[in-house]
mmCIF file of C-alpha atoms in Angstrom:
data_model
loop_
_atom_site.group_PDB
_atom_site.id
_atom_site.type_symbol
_atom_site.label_atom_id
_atom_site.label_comp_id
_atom_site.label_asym_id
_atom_site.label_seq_id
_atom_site.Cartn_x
_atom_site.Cartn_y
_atom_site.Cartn_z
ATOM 1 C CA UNK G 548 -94.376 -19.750 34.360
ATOM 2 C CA UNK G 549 -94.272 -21.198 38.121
ATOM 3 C CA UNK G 550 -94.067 -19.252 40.420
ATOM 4 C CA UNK G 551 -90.868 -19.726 41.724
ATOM 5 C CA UNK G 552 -88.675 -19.357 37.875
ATOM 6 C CA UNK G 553 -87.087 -16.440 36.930
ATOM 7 C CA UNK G 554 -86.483 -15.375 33.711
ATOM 8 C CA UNK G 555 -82.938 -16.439 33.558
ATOM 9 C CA UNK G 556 -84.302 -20.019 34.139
ATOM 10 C CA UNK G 557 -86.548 -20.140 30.921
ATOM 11 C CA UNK G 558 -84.125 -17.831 28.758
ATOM 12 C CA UNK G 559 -82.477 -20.575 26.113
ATOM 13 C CA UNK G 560 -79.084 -21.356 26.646
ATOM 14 C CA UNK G 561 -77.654 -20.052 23.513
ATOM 15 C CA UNK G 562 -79.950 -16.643 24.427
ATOM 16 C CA UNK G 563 -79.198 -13.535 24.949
ATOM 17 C CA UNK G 564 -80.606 -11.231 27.415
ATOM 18 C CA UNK G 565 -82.586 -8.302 26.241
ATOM 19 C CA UNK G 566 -79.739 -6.183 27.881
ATOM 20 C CA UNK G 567 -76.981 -7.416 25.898
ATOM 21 C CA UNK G 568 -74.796 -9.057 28.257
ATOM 22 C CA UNK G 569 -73.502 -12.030 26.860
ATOM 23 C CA UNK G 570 -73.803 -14.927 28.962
ATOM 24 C CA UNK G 571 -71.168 -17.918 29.735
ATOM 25 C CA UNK G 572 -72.291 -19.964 27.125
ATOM 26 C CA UNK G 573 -72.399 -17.447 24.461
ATOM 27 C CA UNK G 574 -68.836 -16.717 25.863
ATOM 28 C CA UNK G 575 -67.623 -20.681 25.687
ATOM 29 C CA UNK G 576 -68.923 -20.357 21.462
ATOM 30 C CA UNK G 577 -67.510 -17.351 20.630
ATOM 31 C CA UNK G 578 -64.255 -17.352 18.863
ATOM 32 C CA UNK G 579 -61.710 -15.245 18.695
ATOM 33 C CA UNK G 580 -60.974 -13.599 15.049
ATOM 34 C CA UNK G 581 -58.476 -14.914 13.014
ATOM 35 C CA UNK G 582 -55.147 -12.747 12.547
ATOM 36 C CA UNK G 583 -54.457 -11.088 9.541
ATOM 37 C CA UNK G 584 -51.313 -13.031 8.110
ATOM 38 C CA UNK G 585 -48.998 -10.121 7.435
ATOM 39 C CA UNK G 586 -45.797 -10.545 4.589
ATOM 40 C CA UNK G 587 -42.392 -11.766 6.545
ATOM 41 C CA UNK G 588 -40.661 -8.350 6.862
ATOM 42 C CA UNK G 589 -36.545 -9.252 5.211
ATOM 43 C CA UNK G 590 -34.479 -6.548 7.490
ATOM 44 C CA UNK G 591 -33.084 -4.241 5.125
ATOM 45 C CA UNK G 592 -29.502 -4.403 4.460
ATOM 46 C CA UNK G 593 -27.352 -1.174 4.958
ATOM 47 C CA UNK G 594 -25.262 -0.690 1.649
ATOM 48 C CA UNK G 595 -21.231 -0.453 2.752
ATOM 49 C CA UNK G 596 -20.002 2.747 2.379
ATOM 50 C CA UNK G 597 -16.818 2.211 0.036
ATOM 51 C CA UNK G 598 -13.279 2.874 2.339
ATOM 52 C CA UNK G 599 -12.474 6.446 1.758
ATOM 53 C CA UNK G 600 -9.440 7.004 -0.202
ATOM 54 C CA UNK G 601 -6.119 8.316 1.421
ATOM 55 C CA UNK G 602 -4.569 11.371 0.043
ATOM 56 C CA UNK G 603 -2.370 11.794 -2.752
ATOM 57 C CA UNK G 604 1.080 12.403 -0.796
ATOM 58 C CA UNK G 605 3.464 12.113 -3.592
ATOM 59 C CA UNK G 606 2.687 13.197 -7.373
ATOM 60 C CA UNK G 607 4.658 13.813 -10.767
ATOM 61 C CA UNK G 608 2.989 15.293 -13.313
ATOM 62 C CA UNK G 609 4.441 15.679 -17.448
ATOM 63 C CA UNK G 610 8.004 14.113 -16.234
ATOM 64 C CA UNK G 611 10.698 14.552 -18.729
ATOM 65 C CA UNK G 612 14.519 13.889 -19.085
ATOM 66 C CA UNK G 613 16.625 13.970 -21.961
ATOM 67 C CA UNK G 614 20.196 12.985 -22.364
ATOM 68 C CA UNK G 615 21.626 13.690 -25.977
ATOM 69 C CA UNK G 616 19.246 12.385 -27.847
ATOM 70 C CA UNK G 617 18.108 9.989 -25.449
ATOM 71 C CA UNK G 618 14.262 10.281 -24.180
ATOM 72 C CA UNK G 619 15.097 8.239 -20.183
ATOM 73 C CA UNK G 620 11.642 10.014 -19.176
ATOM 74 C CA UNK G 621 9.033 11.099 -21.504
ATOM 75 C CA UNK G 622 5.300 12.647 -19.701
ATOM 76 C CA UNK G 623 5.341 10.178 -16.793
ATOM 77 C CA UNK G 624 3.221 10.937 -14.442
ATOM 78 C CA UNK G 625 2.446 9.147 -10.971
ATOM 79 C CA UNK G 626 0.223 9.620 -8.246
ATOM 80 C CA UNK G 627 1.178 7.883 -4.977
ATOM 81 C CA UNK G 628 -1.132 7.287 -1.512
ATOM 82 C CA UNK G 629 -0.463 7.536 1.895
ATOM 83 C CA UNK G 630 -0.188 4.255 3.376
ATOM 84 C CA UNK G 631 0.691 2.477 0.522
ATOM 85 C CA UNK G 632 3.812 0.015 -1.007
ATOM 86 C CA UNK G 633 4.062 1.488 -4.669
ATOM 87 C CA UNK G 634 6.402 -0.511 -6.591
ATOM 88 C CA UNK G 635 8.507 0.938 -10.270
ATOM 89 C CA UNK G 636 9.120 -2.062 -12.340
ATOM 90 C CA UNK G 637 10.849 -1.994 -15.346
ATOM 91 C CA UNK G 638 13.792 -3.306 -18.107
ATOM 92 C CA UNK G 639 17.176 -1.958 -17.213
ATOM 93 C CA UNK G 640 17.297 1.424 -19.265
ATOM 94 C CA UNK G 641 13.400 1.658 -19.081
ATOM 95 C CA UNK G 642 13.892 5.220 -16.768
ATOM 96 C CA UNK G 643 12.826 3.868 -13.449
ATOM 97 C CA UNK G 644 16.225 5.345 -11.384
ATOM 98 C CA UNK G 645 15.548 8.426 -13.721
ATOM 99 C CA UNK G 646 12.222 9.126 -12.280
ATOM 100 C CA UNK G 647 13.101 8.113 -8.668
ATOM 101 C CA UNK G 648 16.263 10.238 -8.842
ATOM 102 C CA UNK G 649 13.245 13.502 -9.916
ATOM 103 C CA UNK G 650 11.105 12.755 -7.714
ATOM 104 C CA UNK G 651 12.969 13.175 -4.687
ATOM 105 C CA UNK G 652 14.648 16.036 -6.204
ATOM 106 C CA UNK G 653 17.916 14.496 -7.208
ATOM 107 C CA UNK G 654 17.902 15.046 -10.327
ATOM 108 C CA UNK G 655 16.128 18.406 -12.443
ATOM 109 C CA UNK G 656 13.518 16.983 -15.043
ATOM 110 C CA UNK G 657 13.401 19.118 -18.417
ATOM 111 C CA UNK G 658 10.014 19.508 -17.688
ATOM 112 C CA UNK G 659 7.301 18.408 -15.219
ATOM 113 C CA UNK G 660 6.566 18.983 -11.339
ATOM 114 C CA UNK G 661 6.619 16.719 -8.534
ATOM 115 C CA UNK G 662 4.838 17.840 -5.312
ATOM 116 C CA UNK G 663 5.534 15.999 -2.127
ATOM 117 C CA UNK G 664 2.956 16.587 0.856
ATOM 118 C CA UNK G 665 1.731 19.227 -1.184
ATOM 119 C CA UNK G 666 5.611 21.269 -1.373
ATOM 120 C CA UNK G 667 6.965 21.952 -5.148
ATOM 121 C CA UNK G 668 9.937 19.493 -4.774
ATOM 122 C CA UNK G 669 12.074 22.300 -7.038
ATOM 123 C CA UNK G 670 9.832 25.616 -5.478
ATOM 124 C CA UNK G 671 10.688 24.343 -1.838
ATOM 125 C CA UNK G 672 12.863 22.375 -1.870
ATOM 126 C CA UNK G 673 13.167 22.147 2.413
ATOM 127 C CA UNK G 674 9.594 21.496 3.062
ATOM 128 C CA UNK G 675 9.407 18.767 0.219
ATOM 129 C CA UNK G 676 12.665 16.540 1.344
ATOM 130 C CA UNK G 677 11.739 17.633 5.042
ATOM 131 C CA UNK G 678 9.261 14.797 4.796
ATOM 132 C CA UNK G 679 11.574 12.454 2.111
ATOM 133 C CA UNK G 680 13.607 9.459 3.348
ATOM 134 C CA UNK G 681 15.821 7.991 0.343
ATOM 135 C CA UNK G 682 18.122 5.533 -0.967
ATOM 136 C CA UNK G 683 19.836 6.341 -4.310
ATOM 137 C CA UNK G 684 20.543 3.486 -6.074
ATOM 138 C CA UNK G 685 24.523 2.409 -5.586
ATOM 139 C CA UNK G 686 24.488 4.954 -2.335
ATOM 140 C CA UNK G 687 28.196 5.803 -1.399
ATOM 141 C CA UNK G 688 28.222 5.641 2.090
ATOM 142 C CA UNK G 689 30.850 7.204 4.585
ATOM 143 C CA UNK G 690 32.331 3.636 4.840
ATOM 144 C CA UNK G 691 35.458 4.810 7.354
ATOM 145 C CA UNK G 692 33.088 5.374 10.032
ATOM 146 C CA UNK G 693 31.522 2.418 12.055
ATOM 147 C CA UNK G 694 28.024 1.644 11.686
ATOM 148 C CA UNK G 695 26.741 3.251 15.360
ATOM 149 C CA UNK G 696 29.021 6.528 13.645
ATOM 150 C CA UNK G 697 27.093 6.456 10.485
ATOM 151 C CA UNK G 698 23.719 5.543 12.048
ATOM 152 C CA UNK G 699 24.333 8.654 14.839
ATOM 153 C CA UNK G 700 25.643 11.203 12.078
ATOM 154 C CA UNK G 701 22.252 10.576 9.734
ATOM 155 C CA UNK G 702 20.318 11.578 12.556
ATOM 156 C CA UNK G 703 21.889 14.291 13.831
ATOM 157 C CA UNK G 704 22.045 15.585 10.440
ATOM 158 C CA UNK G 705 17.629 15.114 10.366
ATOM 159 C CA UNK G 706 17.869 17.439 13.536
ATOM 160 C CA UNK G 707 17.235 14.622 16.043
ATOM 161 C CA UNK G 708 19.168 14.971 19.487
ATOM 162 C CA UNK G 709 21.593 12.411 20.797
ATOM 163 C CA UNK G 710 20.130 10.526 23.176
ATOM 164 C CA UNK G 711 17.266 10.198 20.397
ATOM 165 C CA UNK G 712 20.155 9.296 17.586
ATOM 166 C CA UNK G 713 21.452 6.625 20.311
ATOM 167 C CA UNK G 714 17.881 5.258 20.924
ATOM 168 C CA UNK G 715 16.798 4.822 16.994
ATOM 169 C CA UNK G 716 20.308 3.620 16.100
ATOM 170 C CA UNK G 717 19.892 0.430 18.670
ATOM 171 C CA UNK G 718 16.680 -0.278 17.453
ATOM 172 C CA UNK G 719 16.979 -0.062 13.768
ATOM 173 C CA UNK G 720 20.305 -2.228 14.279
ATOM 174 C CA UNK G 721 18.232 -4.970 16.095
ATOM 175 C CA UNK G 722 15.763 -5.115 13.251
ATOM 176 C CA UNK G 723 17.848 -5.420 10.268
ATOM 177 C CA UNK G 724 20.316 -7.870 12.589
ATOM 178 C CA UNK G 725 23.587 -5.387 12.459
ATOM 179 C CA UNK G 726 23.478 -5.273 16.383
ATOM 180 C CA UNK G 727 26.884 -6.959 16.682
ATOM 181 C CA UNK G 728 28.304 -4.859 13.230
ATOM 182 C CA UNK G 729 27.704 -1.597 14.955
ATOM 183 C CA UNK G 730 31.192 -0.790 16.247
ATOM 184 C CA UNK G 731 33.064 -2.072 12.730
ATOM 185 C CA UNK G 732 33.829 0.249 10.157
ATOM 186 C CA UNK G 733 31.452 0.286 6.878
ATOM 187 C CA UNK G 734 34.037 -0.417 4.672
ATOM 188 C CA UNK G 735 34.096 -4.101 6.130
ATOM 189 C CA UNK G 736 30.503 -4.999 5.446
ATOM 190 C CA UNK G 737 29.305 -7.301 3.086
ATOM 191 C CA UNK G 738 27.511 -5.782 0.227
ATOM 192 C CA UNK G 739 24.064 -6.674 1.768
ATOM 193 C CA UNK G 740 24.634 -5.319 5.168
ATOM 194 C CA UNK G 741 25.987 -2.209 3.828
ATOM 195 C CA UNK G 742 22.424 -1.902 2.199
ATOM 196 C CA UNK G 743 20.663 -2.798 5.237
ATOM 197 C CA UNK G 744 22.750 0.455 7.293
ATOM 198 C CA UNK G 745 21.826 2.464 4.579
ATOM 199 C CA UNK G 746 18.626 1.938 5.156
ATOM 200 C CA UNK G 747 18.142 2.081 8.881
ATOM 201 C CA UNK G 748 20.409 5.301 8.138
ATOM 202 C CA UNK G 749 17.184 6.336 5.913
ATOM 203 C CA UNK G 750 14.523 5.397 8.390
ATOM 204 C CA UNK G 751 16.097 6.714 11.312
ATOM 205 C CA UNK G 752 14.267 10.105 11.308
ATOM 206 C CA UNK G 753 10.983 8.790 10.562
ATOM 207 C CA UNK G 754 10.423 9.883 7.279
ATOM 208 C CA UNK G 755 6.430 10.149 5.924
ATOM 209 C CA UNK G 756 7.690 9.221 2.556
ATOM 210 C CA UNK G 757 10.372 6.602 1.520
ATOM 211 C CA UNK G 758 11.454 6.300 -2.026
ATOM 212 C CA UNK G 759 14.253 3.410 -2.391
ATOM 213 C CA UNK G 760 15.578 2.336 -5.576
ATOM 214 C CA UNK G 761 16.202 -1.521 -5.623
ATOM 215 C CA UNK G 762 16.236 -1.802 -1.744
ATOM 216 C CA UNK G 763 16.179 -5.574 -2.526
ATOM 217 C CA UNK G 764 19.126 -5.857 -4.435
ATOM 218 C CA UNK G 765 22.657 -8.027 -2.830
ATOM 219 C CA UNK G 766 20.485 -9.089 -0.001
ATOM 220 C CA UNK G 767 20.035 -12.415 0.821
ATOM 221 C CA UNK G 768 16.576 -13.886 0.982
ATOM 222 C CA UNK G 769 16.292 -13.830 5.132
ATOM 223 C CA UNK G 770 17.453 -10.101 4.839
ATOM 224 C CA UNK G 771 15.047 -9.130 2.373
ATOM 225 C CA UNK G 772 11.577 -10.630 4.447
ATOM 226 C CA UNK G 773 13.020 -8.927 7.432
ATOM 227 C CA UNK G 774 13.070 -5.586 4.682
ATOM 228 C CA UNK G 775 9.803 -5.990 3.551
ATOM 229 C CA UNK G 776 8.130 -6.785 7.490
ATOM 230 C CA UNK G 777 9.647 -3.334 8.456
ATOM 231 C CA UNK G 778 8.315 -1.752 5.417
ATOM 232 C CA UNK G 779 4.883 -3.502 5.994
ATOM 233 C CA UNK G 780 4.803 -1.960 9.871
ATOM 234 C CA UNK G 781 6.065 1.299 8.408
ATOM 235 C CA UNK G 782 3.405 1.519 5.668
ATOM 236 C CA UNK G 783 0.277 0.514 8.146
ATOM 237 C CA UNK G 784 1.486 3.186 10.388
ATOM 238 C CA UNK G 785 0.804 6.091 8.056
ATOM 239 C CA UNK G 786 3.997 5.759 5.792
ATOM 240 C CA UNK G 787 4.428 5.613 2.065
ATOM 241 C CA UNK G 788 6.944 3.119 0.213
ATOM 242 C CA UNK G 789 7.866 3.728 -3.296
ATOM 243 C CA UNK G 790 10.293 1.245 -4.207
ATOM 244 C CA UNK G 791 12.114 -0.529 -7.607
ATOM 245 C CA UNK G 792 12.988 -3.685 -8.130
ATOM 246 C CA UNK G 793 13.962 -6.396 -11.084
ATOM 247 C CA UNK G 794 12.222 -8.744 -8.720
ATOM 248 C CA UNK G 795 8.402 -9.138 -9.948
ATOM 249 C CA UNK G 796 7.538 -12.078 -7.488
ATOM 250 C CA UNK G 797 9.163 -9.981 -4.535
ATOM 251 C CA UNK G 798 7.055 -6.674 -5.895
ATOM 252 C CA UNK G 799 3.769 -8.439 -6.015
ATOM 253 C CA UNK G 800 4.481 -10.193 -2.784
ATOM 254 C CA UNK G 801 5.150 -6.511 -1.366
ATOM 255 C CA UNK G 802 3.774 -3.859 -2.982
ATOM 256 C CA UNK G 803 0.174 -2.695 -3.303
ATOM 257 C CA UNK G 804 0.018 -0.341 -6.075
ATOM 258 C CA UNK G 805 2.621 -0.891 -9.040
ATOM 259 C CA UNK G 806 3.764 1.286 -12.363
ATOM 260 C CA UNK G 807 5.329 -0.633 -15.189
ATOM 261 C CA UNK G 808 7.572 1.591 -17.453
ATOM 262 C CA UNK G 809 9.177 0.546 -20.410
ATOM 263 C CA UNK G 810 10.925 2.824 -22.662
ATOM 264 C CA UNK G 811 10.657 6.264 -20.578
ATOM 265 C CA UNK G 812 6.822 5.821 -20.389
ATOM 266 C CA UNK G 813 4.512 4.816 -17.531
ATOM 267 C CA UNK G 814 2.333 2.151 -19.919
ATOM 268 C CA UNK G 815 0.409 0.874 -16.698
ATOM 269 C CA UNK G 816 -0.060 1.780 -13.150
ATOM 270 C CA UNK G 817 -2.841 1.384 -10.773
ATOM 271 C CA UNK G 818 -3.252 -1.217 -7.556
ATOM 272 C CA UNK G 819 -1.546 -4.400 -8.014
ATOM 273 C CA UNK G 820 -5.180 -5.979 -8.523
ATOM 274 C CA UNK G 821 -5.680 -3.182 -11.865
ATOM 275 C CA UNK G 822 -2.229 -3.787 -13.412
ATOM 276 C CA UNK G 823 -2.657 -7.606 -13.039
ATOM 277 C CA UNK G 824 -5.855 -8.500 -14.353
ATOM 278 C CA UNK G 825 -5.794 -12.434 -14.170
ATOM 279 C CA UNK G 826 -2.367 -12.943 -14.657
ATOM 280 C CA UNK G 827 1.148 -12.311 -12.662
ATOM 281 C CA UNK G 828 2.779 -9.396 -12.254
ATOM 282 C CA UNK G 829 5.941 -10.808 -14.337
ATOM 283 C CA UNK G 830 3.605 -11.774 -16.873
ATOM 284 C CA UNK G 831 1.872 -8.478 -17.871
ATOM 285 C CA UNK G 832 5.232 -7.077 -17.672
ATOM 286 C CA UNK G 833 6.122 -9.379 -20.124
ATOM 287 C CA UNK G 834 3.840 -8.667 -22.077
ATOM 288 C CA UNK G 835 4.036 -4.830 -22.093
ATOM 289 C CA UNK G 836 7.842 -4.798 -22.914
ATOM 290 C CA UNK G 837 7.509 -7.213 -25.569
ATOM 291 C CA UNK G 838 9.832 -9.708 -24.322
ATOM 292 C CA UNK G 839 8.240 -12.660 -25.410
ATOM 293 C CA UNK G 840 7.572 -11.598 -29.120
ATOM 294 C CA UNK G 841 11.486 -10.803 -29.461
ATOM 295 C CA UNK G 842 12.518 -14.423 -27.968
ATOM 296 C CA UNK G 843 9.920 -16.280 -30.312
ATOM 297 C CA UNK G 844 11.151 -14.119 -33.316
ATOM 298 C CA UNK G 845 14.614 -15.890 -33.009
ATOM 299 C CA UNK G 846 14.368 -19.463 -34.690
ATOM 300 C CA UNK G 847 17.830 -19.193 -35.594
ATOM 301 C CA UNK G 848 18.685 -19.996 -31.857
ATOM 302 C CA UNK G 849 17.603 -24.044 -32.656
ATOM 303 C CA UNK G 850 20.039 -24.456 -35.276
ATOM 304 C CA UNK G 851 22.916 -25.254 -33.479
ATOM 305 C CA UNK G 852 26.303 -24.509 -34.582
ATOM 306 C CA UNK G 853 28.879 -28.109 -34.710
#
C-alpha cells in the first residue's frame, strides 16, 4: 500500500467498512421495500333507523250498533295516528256516519270503547271531546246569526276569550274565502259556504283531533283544494284528520291512511300504500263491495226494450 492511501482509498466501492456504516454508494443501491398492498377498505354504511311511529291518538275497539234488526256497525275497530289524514270510505248504508257519529261520542254503540288521547269517550266524556273538533254530517247550523256571530259564539263556547274569538274568526274567514260573507246571516249562504263556516266554526279552537263526515260534499272543486291545503298544514302541525267521503280520487289524493267498510265491517284499513296494493283506491273498493260482480251479473240490461 503507498504510503500516502488510506484504507478508504483501497476499500471497493460496493464495500463495506468493517464498522458497518454504509457508505454513499451502498446508499445510491439500496432500495427501499416494497409496500404491502393492503384490501381497499368500502366505508361501512350505517343501517337507517326506521321513523318511529306516532302514537295511537284515536282508537275503537269491538264497535257495535244495531237498529231493529239492522247490524249499521258490527266489531269495527280502528286505530288512528297523530299526524295523520285517515279517510272512511264506503257504499251509502255501509256504517261509515254510524261509526263517526261513536267515535266522537254522538252516538252510544251497543258495545265497544273508543278512547280519544287516552280518555274513555263514554267514562269522560269532557276530557275526550276536550280535544275533539267535529262536523256531523248535514250539521244544522244557527243560520239567523251572521257568519262573524256564529264564528265568535263557537269559540266562546271552546272557552277562548274575545279578542282571541275576533282574531281566529278573521283568519279562518280569509282561508276558506268567506271574508266578505262575514256580516250576512247563515241562512243566505250557498250550500258550500255554509260547509266551509262550519268548518272554520270547528277549527277555531284548535282542536288535536278532527273527525268530519263528508267535509267534501256541495263544495265546488276550488273550495275543496283550499279544504284539503288547510287540512294538510293542520295535519303536519301535530293534528289528526279523520274524514269520509264518496270521493275515492279526492281520498287518495288526501288522505294517508284509509278504512274501507262495507256492510258494518272494517274489511281493510292500513296506510293508503297497504289498502292499495298496485291498484287505485276506487278500484280495491270496488272490488271489496262487490260492485263489479253485481253489474256483470245483469245481461238483461243489453236487451233493449222497443
Amino acid at each position: 500500500m503507498p504510503a500516502d492511501a488510506t484504507e478508504a482509498d483501497t476499500m471497493p466501492a460496493d464495500a463495506t467498512p468493517a464498522d458497518g456504516t454504509p457508505t454513499d454508494a451502498t446508499l445510491a443501491d439500496a432500495k427501499p421495500a416494497p409496500k404491502k398492498r393492503t384490501a381497499r377498505q368500502t366505508p361501512t354504511k350505517r343501517a337507517t333507523a326506521p321513523a318511529p311511529q306516532q302514537p295511537v291518538v284515536l282508537a275503537a275497539h269491538g264497535l257495535v250498533k244495531r237498529y231493529g234488526q239492522t247490524l249499521a256497525a258490527d266489531e269495527v275497530d280502528l286505530e288512528i295516528r297523530r299526524g295523520s289524514i285517515f279517510g272512511v270510505v264506503g257504499p251509502n248504508g255501509a256504517g261509515k256516519t254510524t261509526t263517526l257519529s261513536m267515535i266522537t261520542g254522538l252516538l252510544r254503540p251497543d258495545a265497544g270503547t273508543v278512547t280519544v288521547q287516552g280518555h274513555d269517550v263514554w267514562a269522560d266524556p269532557t276530557a275526550a271531546k276536550r280535544s275533539l273538533g267535529v262536523l256531523p254530517d248535514r250539521l244544522r247550523l244557527f243560520d239567523r246569526l251572521t257568519g262573524a256571530q256564529l264564528l265568535y259564539y263557537s269559540a266562546t263556547l271552546r272557552g277562548l276569550d274575545g279578542a282571541t274569538a275576533r282574531s281566529r274568526s278573521a283568519d279562518l274567514a280569509e282561508a276558506f274565502g268567506l271574508g266578505d260573507a262575514l256580516g250576512r246571516q247563515v241562512a243566505d249562504y250557498s250550500v258550500g259556504m255554509a260547509k266551509k263556516i262550519a268548518l272554520a266554526a270547528t277549527l277555531i279552537h284548535s282542536p288535536r283531533v278532527l273527525v268530519l263526515d263528508e267535509p267534501f260534499e256541495s263544495v265546488d272543486p276550488v273550495s275543496a283544494a283550499t279544504i284539503t291545503e288547510i287540512l294538510r298544514r293542520y295535519s303536519q302541525g301535530g293534528g289528526t284528520v279523520v274524514l269520509s267521503s264518496h270521493s275515492m280520487e279526492l281520498v287518495q289524493r288526501t288522505c294517508d291512511s284509509v278504512a274501507i267498510i262495507v256492510g258494518g265491517r272494517v274489511l281493510a284499513s292500513g296506510t293508503m300504500a297497504q289498502v292499495r296494493g298496485r291498484k287505485s283506491l276506487e278500484d280495491k273498493f270496488v272490488e271489496l263491495a262487490g260492485g263489479r260482480v253485481v253489474a256483470e251479473s245483469m245481461e238483461w240490461l243489453h236487451s233493449f226494450s222497443g
